[in-house]
Every structure is written in C-alpha cells, then in structure tokens.
Amino acid sequence: MSGETSPALLILDLTGTFAFALNGALIAVRTARVDIVGVITLGMITAIGGGIIRDILLNGLPPATFQDWRYLAVAAAGALIAFAFAHLLDRLSLPIMILDAIGLSVFAITGATKALGFGLGPAQAVILGTITAVGGGTLRDALLGRIPSIMSDGLYAIPALVGASIAVVASLLGLLGPVTAISAATVCFLIRVVGMHFNLNAPRPPGPRGRAEPPAGD
Amino acid sequence: MSGETSPALLILDLTGTFAFALNGALIAVRTARVDIVGVITLGMITAIGGGIIRDILLNGLPPATFQDWRYLAVAAAGALIAFAFAHLLDRLSLPIMILDAIGLSVFAITGATKALGFGLGPAQAVILGTITAVGGGTLRDALLGRIPSIMSDGLYAIPALVGASIAVVASLLGLLGPVTAISAATVCFLIRVVGMHFNLNAPRPPGPRGRAEPPAGD
Amino acid sequence: MSGETSPALLILDLTGTFAFALNGALIAVRTARVDIVGVITLGMITAIGGGIIRDILLNGLPPATFQDWRYLAVAAAGALIAFAFAHLLDRLSLPIMILDAIGLSVFAITGATKALGFGLGPAQAVILGTITAVGGGTLRDALLGRIPSIMSDGLYAIPALVGASIAVVASLLGLLGPVTAISAATVCFLIRVVGMHFNLNAPRPPGPRGRAEPPAGD
C-alpha cells in the first residue's frame, strides 16, 4: 500500500491488498443486499481506504494506490472473485482470515514507516500505521450502516497498534530494517491470530450499562 | 463542478449541481427526521461531495467548489427550495430525475477529464469521474445511516462508469473535444434514463444468500 | 484546534478539545456496544475530526492536530476518562455540556479565522468555521450508524454558523482582534446555552410528512 520498491515488500503489500479486498467484499455480500457495484466498491474501499486516509493526512496526495495501477487491479480482482464465488469461499474462512491478518500486519508497519518518512512524530506515525491497517474496514462498515467491527468485536486495531509501535520504537533507536520490520509485523500477526483463536475481546466500559438504548443529546 | 471556463459547460455544471442539491435534499426530507440544517447540509453534500472527494484524491485542494462561490450558492439554493417545497415537488419527480441524470452525466465526464488533466492514469481517471458523479450521494446516504443507493438500487454508477470510460478512451486517442465529450455524456444519460424506465438493476451476487443477516467477524 | 500561539487561545482550544473528546466518548459509551478501541477512537474523532476536515479542505495538511502532539494527548485523555468513569460522569452532564459549548464556540471562531488566513472567501470561511465546530460529532455519529444529531436535535450548527459569521464580518471590516473574536464566541456560546435550556430546535420541513418511511430511489 506504499511506494517502496523492495520486491518482497511489494509482494506482501499486494497480498494484503488482495486479502483485504476479498474479505471486505465477502462481508459486503454477507451483511447487506448489495449489487456488483456495491460489492466491488466495498471490497476496494476495504483494501485501499486505509492507505488513502493515511496519504491524505500525510499530505502524500495523490494516494500511493492511485499512482501504481497494480494496487487497483489487485483490489478489483479480489473483490470480483468474492462477488462470483462468495458461496464457495465460506468454506475457506480460515485461510482468508490468515491472509487478512497478514494484510493487517503489513499495512500497520508500512503505514507507520511511511509516516516517519514524511517527518511525522512517533505518536502520529503509530496512529497512521494503525489507520492504514484498519481504516478501510472502518469506511466499509460506515457505508454499510453498521458500527465498525474494529470498535466492537475481537482484537483488530490493538495488534496493529502494537506492531506499529514496535516499528516506530525500532526506528527511534536506529534499528529499523528488514529484520525489525518483519519482527514487528510478526508480533502483530500473532496477537491477531491468538485473539481470533481464543475469541479475545478488548475491554468494554465498566459499570452497569454496556449497551443502553440511544438517548438524545449531542 | 470543475474550473473549466466554457460558458456552456459552466451552465451544464451548475445545472447538475442544482439538480443534485434539490434531489439530495428531497431524499433527506423523505427518509429521515432532519431539520433545516440537516436538509441543507445533505443537499449540499450530495451536490458537491463527489467533486470534493475527486479534488482531494487529485491533490487539487482547496476543492474547485470552494474556489467559485457560484457552486456553493447554487447548491444552497437547490437545497433550500427542497426544504420549503418538498411536498409540492413530489409531483415533479420525473423532471427532477431527468435533471439529476444530466448532473450525473456532466459530472462523470468533467471529473474524468479533470483527472486526466492532473496527470492521472486512465483507470484512475475513470474511477475519479465515477466518484465525481456518485460520491456526493454516497456520502449523503452514509450520513443518513442507509446503504448507499448506488450500491443496491437501479443503474447509477454504471452509466457514469461507461460515460467516463468513453471520455478517457477518446482522450487517449486524441479525440477528446466538445463533440466527444457531449457524446460520452449522452451515452451516460441514455443508459441512466433507460435503466430508470425499465427498472433495471445491476447483477447481484449469485448463490442462495443475497441478503443474510449480519454475522460477526471483520 | 489551530496553530495560533496566543497562550489564552491555546488554553481555550485545548479545553474545547478535551470537552469534545470527553463528550464524544460518553455518547459512544451510551449509544452503542463499543470496546475501549471504539470509545477512544470515537472520542478522538469527535475532538479533532472537524479540524481535520477543515485542514483537508484548506489544503493545510498535515492537519494542525497532527503537528502538535498536545491535541492528540488531550483528546486521548478526555476519551480515556470517559471510558473509565462513564457511569460517574452522568451526574456531571451540565458542566460537560457547558464545556462542550465552549469548545463549539472556540472551534467555530478559530476555524473561520484560519480559513480567512488561508485566503478563502467569506462564505467558505463561515462554512469551514462551522465544519470545524460540528464536523467531528458528525463523523462520530456516521460511524455509530445514527443520523448526526446536528441535523436533527437542538441548536448546534446554527450557533456555530452565527459565531463564525460574526468573526468573518468583523474581519472584512478590519475589526477582527481579541475583543471581537471573544464577542463572536460569546454569542455562539449564549445561543447554544439558551437553546439547550429552552429545548429549542431548528425548523423542520413544512407539510404533512416530517418523517416518512424510506422510499426507494436515488
């Protein structure tokens, strides 16, 4: 999702883009009555939306994914496959989730690294890495009219935050390179996978409510 | 919605802006309990939101509609008329839909052309033309908490995509001028109108679901 | 929410940021089943989202709140306090509403002033001042899947619009300084507080509907 030229990173980045588009489009098919335009739009937004928000906030426009047609092509392909084969792909939910976790990990680290490269501070870089990883799914859910799953279910933003933080700390210490980047992504990936396996959730607000009905007021 | 200076194009562009604001505000009045702030905000977002997204992604900020006050004035006027006369305008749904289809066609072609002028590639220009045409309505629907109608009902994004594609191909062939631009817009307009008349829809995902209840998971 | 250096303004600006984050996070806790990630994200978006939209439209990227870590820190602190003590803060709704009205007033005036400083016209500056004040809450509500409260309940955007307009007119007359800025903010604050006290609402569309069920069509 960024413009770095290392072939290994490019392959990982395109893998994540494909996985996000496939998974995002499958969620669209499952949760709403949308047509092919909706499925492809929502899949592509899931895949490249986070990087677009990052590039807007970084002042890195036009977004990286608009400067390299391969991102658009891979995202469109993932969404189209989901459109055509949604009923078959349900059986592949484990490999799809694994691919999605790889995308999460790659995007968190490349997003944070890109923010540092644009001169942003460490806290901002961690936030932008996390946004790169979770922003696309958040946009998709907002368009579907549902509360973003990153805000309510499972561990999704937290592994991205941890991975991005490790990459930023490594960079501050002058240690950021392929080994530390892969380590940071691996930590993110492991937290995500362990969280899925044990069905872990982030803490909810204490107290009696948890889920009241909407009151008035701004 | 762009900064070109041809008087004919400006009139078409302002006509489209007015129609989008009127129609967007009417949809707000019909589908939700909103006050005058909501009606005008949603009407204006419908009218100028697509062009704003285009200009952000193009790195053409501030947006064109913030640099020429006539767009803001025409959009506000359309929304105000809808606020005041919503109950009368219901009888004019056919002419409003025709005006809206003109806006769709103009915005798709001017959006794609502007993207090419900013140096973006052909696929990106087609996407940005389509976003110019359908982005405002999508933002409106997201704010109203409903699934964007471009993703679920009728043919709306597809005619824009076809019109933008024709304009981009004409440009690649060195043939883009008033005649080809008007031809591209006319094709978009005709597909939209024929689609409305015969109540055509884009294909839906194959298989047994179509519309399951929201499962968990990201 | 802007980069001005007057200490008094900075304190007011950070107070508004804190109040918006606290109130936005409390609304998230009350209206939806969100976890700590959701509460903090929604509180921070409420606090800094309006300024970010303003800075995007102004071409003032990266946003001011990403260039001064204190805004991020204060916003995160407000949201965290709301997460931890939501059940106690219910009793403090009056002081929280007062703080929130201060934030509304400060953001409307600083937002409009910043837009003028970037060379935008008066109408655009009024719009951007209002967006600075109400944009964050609107993004929060869109993510929560509910119709933005600024579009349906009470007087919230209108006081911001009036305050921003006074500041812009004062600037056009060459009278914009601390006294007129504080006067404009005070007018905004008073309209907001009087509106809350008397439960005033903006006008709704005339005619029989008001709130029909969603029909089809774009």
XYZ file of C-alpha atoms in Angstrom:
654
model
C 0.000 0.000 0.000
C 3.026 2.263 -0.110
C 5.502 3.050 -2.831
C 8.574 1.220 -1.537
C 10.360 -0.802 -4.149
C 11.652 -3.881 -2.304
C 10.176 -6.812 -4.261
C 9.469 -8.826 -1.113
C 7.631 -5.918 0.454
C 5.691 -5.287 -2.743
C 4.529 -8.891 -2.835
C 3.457 -8.759 0.802
C 1.705 -5.453 0.229
C -0.191 -6.736 -2.810
C -1.067 -9.915 -0.901
C -2.556 -7.808 1.862
C -4.429 -5.671 -0.652
C -5.885 -8.773 -2.282
C -6.851 -10.316 1.052
C -8.497 -7.121 2.300
C -10.483 -6.735 -0.922
C -11.600 -10.366 -0.883
C -12.592 -10.299 2.768
C -14.203 -6.871 2.593
C -16.274 -7.872 -0.411
C -17.330 -11.108 1.282
C -18.516 -9.129 4.301
C -20.496 -6.885 1.968
C -22.146 -9.894 0.313
C -22.971 -11.459 3.669
C -24.297 -8.464 5.535
C -26.225 -6.404 3.031
C -28.282 -6.588 -0.114
C -25.797 -5.015 -2.490
C -25.248 -5.432 -6.202
C -21.994 -5.874 -8.119
C -21.246 -2.158 -7.875
C -21.598 -2.298 -4.100
C -19.535 -5.468 -3.707
C -16.650 -4.154 -5.790
C -16.775 -0.674 -4.269
C -16.814 -2.007 -0.725
C -14.085 -4.550 -1.416
C -11.827 -1.926 -2.971
C -12.514 0.566 -0.177
C -11.624 -2.087 2.395
C -8.364 -2.756 0.569
C -7.152 0.746 -0.209
C -9.223 3.023 2.048
C -6.826 2.903 4.978
C -3.846 3.831 2.836
C -5.831 6.656 1.246
C -6.719 8.163 4.635
C -3.040 7.853 5.621
C -1.866 9.591 2.449
C -4.406 12.404 2.895
C -3.288 13.049 6.487
C 0.381 12.796 5.479
C -0.062 15.250 2.629
C 1.069 12.477 0.287
C -1.549 13.029 -2.428
C -2.462 11.623 -4.893
C -2.590 8.450 -2.775
C 0.046 5.784 -3.417
C -2.654 3.382 -4.584
C -3.628 5.834 -7.328
C -0.051 6.105 -8.563
C 0.523 2.381 -9.111
C -2.243 0.675 -11.070
C -1.315 -2.729 -9.633
C -2.983 -1.903 -6.319
C -6.232 -1.003 -8.043
C -6.058 -4.101 -10.249
C -5.340 -6.482 -7.368
C -8.076 -4.900 -5.226
C -10.609 -5.129 -8.050
C -9.647 -8.755 -8.694
C -10.085 -9.719 -5.052
C -13.498 -8.076 -4.911
C -14.623 -9.652 -8.199
C -13.616 -13.126 -7.028
C -15.629 -12.585 -3.862
C -18.620 -11.446 -5.915
C -18.547 -14.508 -8.153
C -17.676 -17.190 -5.615
C -18.990 -15.930 -2.279
C -20.936 -19.125 -1.641
C -17.835 -21.276 -2.179
C -15.471 -19.054 -0.213
C -17.389 -19.557 3.018
C -15.562 -22.860 3.389
C -12.215 -21.095 3.186
C -12.775 -18.733 6.081
C -9.635 -19.850 7.941
C -7.156 -19.203 5.090
C -8.954 -15.943 4.288
C -8.609 -14.827 7.898
C -4.921 -15.732 7.844
C -4.392 -13.718 4.664
C -6.331 -10.851 6.222
C -4.084 -10.966 9.301
C -1.050 -10.783 7.017
C -2.526 -7.699 5.381
C -3.200 -6.145 8.775
C 0.396 -6.699 9.831
C 1.996 -5.458 6.632
C -0.171 -2.347 6.428
C 0.441 -1.374 10.072
C 4.213 -1.495 9.632
C 4.406 0.070 6.166
C 1.941 2.778 7.198
C 3.910 3.737 10.304
C 7.190 3.671 8.392
C 5.817 5.855 5.637
C 4.554 8.392 8.202
C 8.026 8.580 9.777
C 9.485 9.084 6.319
C 7.168 12.061 5.822
C 8.545 13.619 9.015
C 5.654 12.983 11.362
C 6.273 12.399 15.045
C 6.259 8.956 16.675
C 2.730 9.128 18.156
C 1.355 10.294 14.822
C 3.223 7.527 12.998
C 1.729 4.881 15.279
C -1.756 6.323 14.686
C -1.240 6.444 10.928
C 0.101 2.894 10.827
C -2.990 1.730 12.659
C -5.263 3.768 10.377
C -3.581 2.213 7.329
C -4.413 -1.208 8.725
C -7.959 -0.636 9.980
C -9.229 2.450 8.136
C -10.511 0.648 5.065
C -12.663 -1.772 7.057
C -13.975 1.136 9.087
C -15.068 3.006 5.964
C -16.717 -0.155 4.648
C -18.690 -0.634 7.838
C -19.720 3.034 7.915
C -21.068 2.683 4.376
C -22.914 -0.476 5.407
C -24.508 1.445 8.277
C -23.072 -0.809 10.958
C -20.826 0.019 13.870
C -17.266 -0.673 12.715
C -16.244 -4.136 13.806
C -12.844 -2.789 14.875
C -14.693 -0.841 17.574
C -16.749 -3.694 18.910
C -15.518 -7.198 18.097
C -12.307 -9.067 18.672
C -8.756 -7.771 18.589
C -8.064 -5.984 15.332
C -6.852 -2.448 15.984
C -4.798 -3.450 19.031
C -2.405 -5.806 17.191
C -1.963 -3.130 14.523
C -1.203 -0.575 17.230
C 1.346 -2.861 18.854
C 3.040 -3.694 15.562
C 3.190 -0.053 14.505
C 4.579 0.918 17.924
C 7.367 -1.657 17.702
C 8.324 -0.394 14.257
C 8.345 3.224 15.455
C 10.421 2.445 18.547
C 12.865 0.478 16.400
C 13.145 3.464 14.109
C 13.761 5.864 17.016
C 16.553 3.557 18.170
C 18.038 3.499 14.672
C 17.265 -0.196 14.372
C 14.577 -0.197 11.708
C 15.466 -2.582 8.921
C 14.065 -5.698 7.291
C 14.580 -7.827 10.408
C 12.896 -5.475 12.862
C 10.108 -4.676 10.381
C 9.359 -8.364 9.916
C 9.520 -8.888 13.668
C 7.045 -6.085 14.293
C 4.694 -7.491 11.651
C 5.039 -10.960 13.160
C 4.077 -9.709 16.612
C 1.007 -8.048 15.123
C 0.126 -11.198 13.210
C 0.491 -13.429 16.266
C -1.648 -11.219 18.515
C -4.329 -11.163 15.830
C -4.291 -14.925 15.301
C -4.173 -15.759 19.008
C -7.015 -13.312 19.594
C -9.119 -14.993 16.910
C -8.367 -18.470 18.200
C -9.298 -17.691 21.795
C -12.050 -15.264 20.821
C -10.492 -12.455 22.846
C -12.061 -9.008 23.054
C -10.792 -5.614 24.095
C -12.098 -4.319 27.443
C -15.540 -2.759 27.491
C -16.544 0.246 29.576
C -17.047 -0.664 33.246
C -20.333 -0.093 35.012
C -23.890 -1.275 34.614
C -24.618 -0.181 31.079
C -22.526 -1.671 28.289
C -25.330 -1.235 25.826
C -28.123 1.194 26.671
C -30.598 2.463 24.129
C -29.679 5.685 22.324
C -30.577 8.731 24.449
C -30.896 12.165 22.926
C -28.332 14.934 23.039
C -25.097 15.725 21.348
C -18.039 21.091 -10.636
C -14.653 21.826 -12.165
C -12.927 25.043 -13.048
C -13.263 25.000 -16.836
C -14.409 28.262 -18.335
C -16.546 27.287 -21.349
C -19.899 29.022 -20.709
C -21.903 26.058 -21.998
C -20.050 23.681 -19.722
C -20.425 26.041 -16.763
C -24.176 26.179 -17.274
C -24.410 22.393 -17.503
C -22.214 22.030 -14.441
C -24.311 24.453 -12.391
C -27.479 22.753 -13.620
C -26.147 19.446 -12.378
C -25.142 20.993 -9.061
C -28.616 22.446 -8.614
C -30.322 19.179 -9.534
C -28.144 17.115 -7.211
C -28.761 19.515 -4.313
C -32.508 19.546 -4.915
C -32.768 15.792 -5.254
C -30.390 15.061 -2.366
C -32.314 17.388 -0.071
C -35.626 15.820 -1.102
C -34.261 12.383 -0.257
C -33.195 13.724 3.143
C -36.684 15.127 3.785
C -38.332 11.884 2.733
C -36.164 9.368 4.503
C -35.247 10.906 7.830
C -36.415 13.267 10.530
C -33.990 16.094 9.869
C -34.258 19.821 10.430
C -33.294 22.667 8.114
C -29.614 22.243 8.996
C -29.775 18.602 8.000
C -31.683 19.205 4.778
C -29.317 21.912 3.577
C -26.198 20.052 4.678
C -27.289 16.836 2.987
C -28.404 18.634 -0.175
C -25.105 20.475 -0.461
C -23.074 17.347 0.267
C -24.983 15.486 -2.465
C -24.203 18.288 -4.901
C -20.553 19.000 -4.177
C -19.350 15.974 -2.191
C -18.306 13.949 -5.219
C -16.227 16.775 -6.638
C -14.619 17.349 -3.250
C -13.551 13.698 -2.965
C -12.174 13.919 -6.520
C -10.206 17.074 -5.731
C -8.779 15.559 -2.537
C -7.587 12.451 -4.369
C -6.236 14.554 -7.257
C -4.324 16.822 -4.898
C -6.389 19.715 -6.267
C -7.124 21.407 -2.936
C -8.881 23.607 -1.980
C -11.711 21.942 -3.914
C -12.974 23.670 -7.063
C -16.355 24.213 -5.439
C -14.675 26.229 -2.667
C -12.903 28.451 -5.173
C -16.012 29.593 -7.068
C -18.828 30.772 -4.806
C -21.443 30.103 -7.515
C -21.311 26.367 -6.837
C -21.979 26.889 -3.144
C -24.770 29.383 -3.888
C -26.493 27.152 -6.440
C -26.196 24.115 -4.163
C -27.612 26.033 -1.195
C -30.463 27.365 -3.335
C -31.411 23.899 -4.568
C -31.431 22.516 -1.030
C -33.442 25.456 0.327
C -36.091 25.062 -2.385
C -36.383 21.380 -1.494
C -36.733 22.270 2.181
C -39.525 24.754 1.549
C -41.475 22.945 -1.155
C -40.800 19.255 -0.598
C -44.498 18.406 -0.513
C -45.097 20.113 -3.869
C -42.001 18.741 -5.574
C -43.198 15.168 -5.220
C -45.327 15.734 -8.302
C -42.277 16.765 -10.298
C -40.312 13.584 -9.758
C -39.874 12.916 -13.484
C -38.292 16.292 -14.374
C -36.167 16.128 -11.207
C -34.909 12.683 -12.205
C -34.098 13.982 -15.701
C -32.156 16.906 -14.235
C -30.389 14.507 -11.897
C -29.414 12.305 -14.852
C -27.989 15.377 -16.587
C -25.917 16.113 -13.474
C -24.704 12.515 -13.364
C -23.591 12.679 -16.994
C -21.873 16.054 -16.749
C -20.038 15.216 -13.546
C -18.789 11.853 -14.836
C -17.252 13.437 -17.923
C -15.873 16.601 -16.295
C -14.494 14.558 -13.399
C -12.672 12.122 -15.657
C -11.346 14.936 -17.835
C -10.069 16.866 -14.842
C -8.280 13.769 -13.546
C -6.529 13.312 -16.897
C -5.547 16.992 -16.777
C -3.904 16.386 -13.395
C -1.801 13.624 -14.939
C -3.555 10.587 -13.525
C -3.685 7.354 -15.497
C -6.731 6.218 -17.481
C -8.073 3.719 -14.927
C -7.746 6.312 -12.179
C -9.471 8.920 -14.340
C -12.424 6.602 -14.936
C -12.674 5.927 -11.200
C -12.467 9.628 -10.352
C -15.076 10.545 -12.957
C -17.420 7.992 -11.448
C -16.654 9.225 -7.917
C -17.417 12.795 -9.018
C -20.805 11.622 -10.221
C -21.806 9.290 -7.392
C -19.657 10.292 -4.401
C -21.964 13.000 -3.089
C -24.994 10.741 -2.954
C -22.897 8.077 -1.278
C -21.795 10.482 1.471
C -25.413 11.586 1.938
C -26.591 8.014 2.357
C -23.752 7.207 4.762
C -24.785 10.179 6.913
C -28.398 9.006 6.790
C -27.291 5.592 8.028
C -28.584 3.740 4.985
C -26.749 1.590 2.480
C -25.846 3.851 -0.433
C -28.470 3.523 -3.141
C -25.719 3.407 -5.781
C -24.698 0.072 -4.248
C -28.115 -1.503 -4.170
C -30.758 0.054 -6.435
C -31.002 0.726 -10.135
C -28.274 1.718 -12.556
C -26.472 4.808 -11.331
C -22.749 4.153 -11.055
C -22.641 2.021 -14.192
C -23.771 4.746 -16.640
C -21.267 7.100 -15.001
C -18.537 4.490 -15.429
C -19.414 3.986 -19.087
C -19.536 7.726 -19.800
C -16.223 8.346 -18.030
C -14.643 5.430 -19.903
C -15.733 6.778 -23.264
C -14.284 10.197 -22.426
C -10.989 8.653 -21.292
C -10.681 6.456 -24.387
C -11.429 9.465 -26.591
C -8.716 11.370 -24.798
C -6.195 8.534 -25.245
C -6.992 8.554 -28.964
C -6.512 12.321 -29.104
C -10.165 12.803 -29.946
C -11.445 14.483 -26.799
C -13.295 17.687 -27.665
C -16.753 19.137 -27.283
C -18.329 16.603 -29.627
C -16.877 13.508 -28.000
C -17.479 14.906 -24.524
C -21.137 15.534 -25.289
C -21.405 12.093 -26.885
C -19.953 10.438 -23.778
C -22.334 12.372 -21.547
C -25.251 11.443 -23.793
C -24.449 7.742 -23.576
C -24.335 8.023 -19.787
C -27.634 9.909 -19.770
C -29.369 7.395 -22.015
C -28.250 4.366 -20.008
C -29.464 6.069 -16.844
C -32.834 7.020 -18.295
C -33.413 3.656 -19.967
C -32.439 1.952 -16.710
C -34.969 4.030 -14.783
C -37.709 3.431 -17.312
C -37.292 -0.336 -17.386
C -36.373 -0.539 -13.712
C -33.082 -2.296 -14.471
C -30.685 -3.371 -11.748
C -27.048 -4.358 -11.710
C -26.349 -8.050 -11.150
C -26.448 -9.345 -7.595
C -24.120 -11.968 -6.143
C -25.046 -15.484 -7.293
C -25.903 -18.212 -4.840
C -28.505 -18.801 -2.176
C -27.919 -15.795 0.034
C -28.399 -12.365 -1.467
C -29.376 -10.976 1.891
C -28.388 -12.890 5.024
C -28.437 -11.395 8.480
C -25.193 -9.763 9.650
C -22.832 -12.373 11.073
C -19.917 -11.419 13.319
C -16.338 -11.051 12.230
C -14.289 -8.468 10.442
C -7.507 23.182 17.091
C -5.400 25.606 15.093
C -1.766 26.559 15.267
C -2.044 30.046 16.706
C 0.337 30.790 19.544
C -1.602 33.076 21.891
C -1.475 31.260 25.248
C -5.065 32.191 26.105
C -6.302 30.851 22.788
C -4.254 27.700 23.155
C -5.786 27.025 26.564
C -9.301 27.580 25.218
C -8.552 25.407 22.218
C -7.224 22.555 24.349
C -10.194 22.937 26.708
C -12.542 22.545 23.768
C -10.590 19.556 22.500
C -10.805 17.900 25.910
C -14.520 18.630 26.254
C -15.328 17.310 22.784
C -13.336 14.113 23.383
C -14.986 13.543 26.773
C -18.483 14.202 25.491
C -17.989 12.290 22.246
C -16.663 9.268 24.108
C -19.565 9.414 26.578
C -22.037 9.408 23.690
C -20.240 6.385 22.255
C -20.488 4.545 25.580
C -24.168 5.394 25.944
C -25.404 4.676 22.458
C -23.506 1.649 21.252
C -21.824 -1.527 22.363
C -18.230 -0.489 21.748
C -14.984 -1.528 23.379
C -12.061 0.620 24.536
C -10.803 0.969 20.968
C -14.174 2.281 19.870
C -14.588 4.671 22.791
C -11.160 6.220 22.331
C -11.418 6.347 18.544
C -14.848 7.971 18.639
C -13.855 10.422 21.362
C -10.743 11.479 19.475
C -12.633 11.773 16.183
C -15.231 13.978 17.877
C -12.459 16.199 19.219
C -10.189 16.551 16.203
C -12.307 15.392 13.260
C -13.773 18.803 12.489
C -10.366 20.448 12.419
C -9.035 17.678 10.197
C -11.831 18.158 7.639
C -11.136 21.904 7.734
C -7.417 21.400 7.162
C -8.052 18.992 4.263
C -10.380 21.447 2.524
C -7.996 24.343 3.223
C -5.036 22.447 1.820
C -3.397 22.782 5.244
C -2.087 19.229 5.511
C -0.845 17.527 7.612
C -3.660 18.668 9.918
C -2.773 21.065 12.734
C -3.716 18.417 15.292
C -1.081 16.099 13.822
C 1.622 18.748 14.091
C 1.198 19.472 17.807
C 1.120 16.335 19.966
C -0.737 18.182 22.753
C -4.019 17.992 20.836
C -3.702 14.239 20.419
C -2.724 13.821 24.067
C -5.563 15.958 25.409
C -8.092 14.237 23.135
C -6.885 10.786 24.174
C -7.024 11.785 27.846
C -10.597 13.048 27.564
C -11.712 9.864 25.844
C -9.906 7.633 28.364
C -11.527 9.425 31.304
C -14.916 8.917 29.689
C -14.151 5.229 29.186
C -13.165 4.689 32.799
C -15.740 6.855 34.560
C -18.747 6.942 32.228
C -21.127 5.824 34.976
C -19.974 8.631 37.298
C -19.909 11.338 34.638
C -23.633 11.016 34.007
C -24.158 13.223 37.057
C -21.962 15.917 35.565
C -23.925 16.382 32.390
C -24.458 20.107 32.932
C -20.778 21.050 33.330
C -19.878 18.741 30.453
C -22.454 20.449 28.241
C -21.054 23.850 29.245
C -17.524 22.733 28.374
C -18.809 21.335 25.107
C -20.464 24.682 24.289
C -17.140 26.409 24.969
C -15.468 24.033 22.535
C -18.151 24.693 19.929
C -17.640 28.440 20.236
C -13.854 28.377 20.165
C -13.688 25.990 17.197
C -16.198 27.984 15.129
C -14.203 31.184 15.515
C -10.705 29.718 15.175
C -11.838 27.624 12.204
C -13.295 30.604 10.342
C -10.258 32.739 11.142
C -7.862 30.087 9.914
C -9.810 29.763 6.653
C -9.550 33.515 6.068
C -5.824 33.290 6.782
C -5.527 30.668 4.039
C -7.126 33.086 1.589
C -10.591 31.565 1.299
C -13.614 33.763 0.690
C -16.052 34.829 3.405
C -18.786 32.291 2.647
C -16.218 29.487 2.574
C -14.719 30.707 5.858
C -18.119 30.618 7.559
C -18.703 27.093 6.264
C -15.260 25.936 7.391
C -15.681 27.502 10.842
C -18.939 25.637 11.234
C -17.385 22.397 9.965
C -14.547 22.788 12.477
C -17.146 23.026 15.241
C -19.574 20.307 14.172
C -17.618 18.028 11.815
C -16.166 15.784 14.489
C -19.526 14.985 16.046
C -20.928 14.337 12.596
C -18.190 11.817 11.792
C -18.789 10.134 15.163
C -22.497 9.774 14.507
C -21.882 8.472 10.984
C -19.589 5.796 12.415
C -22.230 4.937 15.011
C -24.773 4.489 12.194
C -27.107 7.166 13.514
C -28.324 10.348 11.869
C -25.989 13.130 13.018
C -27.523 14.916 15.977
C -26.519 18.253 14.464
C -29.010 17.515 11.685
C -31.931 16.561 13.875
C -31.760 17.724 17.507
C -31.409 21.074 19.193
C -29.385 24.064 18.081
C -25.789 23.101 17.475
C -24.716 24.070 13.968
C -26.689 27.317 13.993
C -24.822 28.958 16.898
C -21.557 27.925 15.268
C -22.707 29.452 11.977
C -23.672 32.703 13.700
C -20.398 32.916 15.619
C -18.319 32.184 12.535
C -20.302 34.758 10.544
C -19.675 37.467 13.147
C -15.958 36.714 13.116
C -15.844 36.826 9.300
C -17.789 40.097 9.100
C -15.506 41.618 11.741
C -12.533 40.540 9.659
C -13.977 42.055 6.481
C -14.439 45.329 8.381
C -10.855 45.181 9.610
C -12.067 44.782 13.186
C -11.000 41.224 13.935
C -8.981 41.114 17.145
C -9.172 39.525 20.572
C -12.229 41.549 21.582
C -14.326 40.807 18.506
C -13.206 37.165 18.469
C -14.276 36.725 22.082
C -17.551 38.532 21.362
C -18.284 36.235 18.430
C -17.525 33.178 20.542
C -19.709 34.521 23.336
C -22.671 34.971 21.010
C -22.240 31.390 19.801
C -21.983 30.151 23.381
C -25.094 32.038 24.514
C -27.246 30.816 21.613
C -26.156 27.266 22.327
C -26.830 27.507 26.070
C -30.171 29.286 25.659
C -31.156 26.694 23.057
C -30.321 23.872 25.439
C -32.164 25.493 28.343
C -35.372 26.097 26.401
C -35.008 22.934 24.336
C -35.178 24.863 21.081
C -34.989 23.156 17.701
C -34.269 24.348 14.204
C -37.278 24.447 11.845
C -38.349 21.210 10.233
C -39.639 20.840 6.681
C -43.240 22.043 6.338
C -46.002 19.780 5.102
C -47.545 16.531 6.218
C -44.534 14.281 6.273
C -41.725 15.171 8.631
C -40.813 11.536 8.937
C -41.984 9.108 6.297
C -40.536 5.665 5.828
C -37.590 5.371 3.422
C -38.813 5.079 -0.161
C -36.588 3.715 -2.870
C -34.683 5.704 -5.472
C -31.621 7.866 -5.611
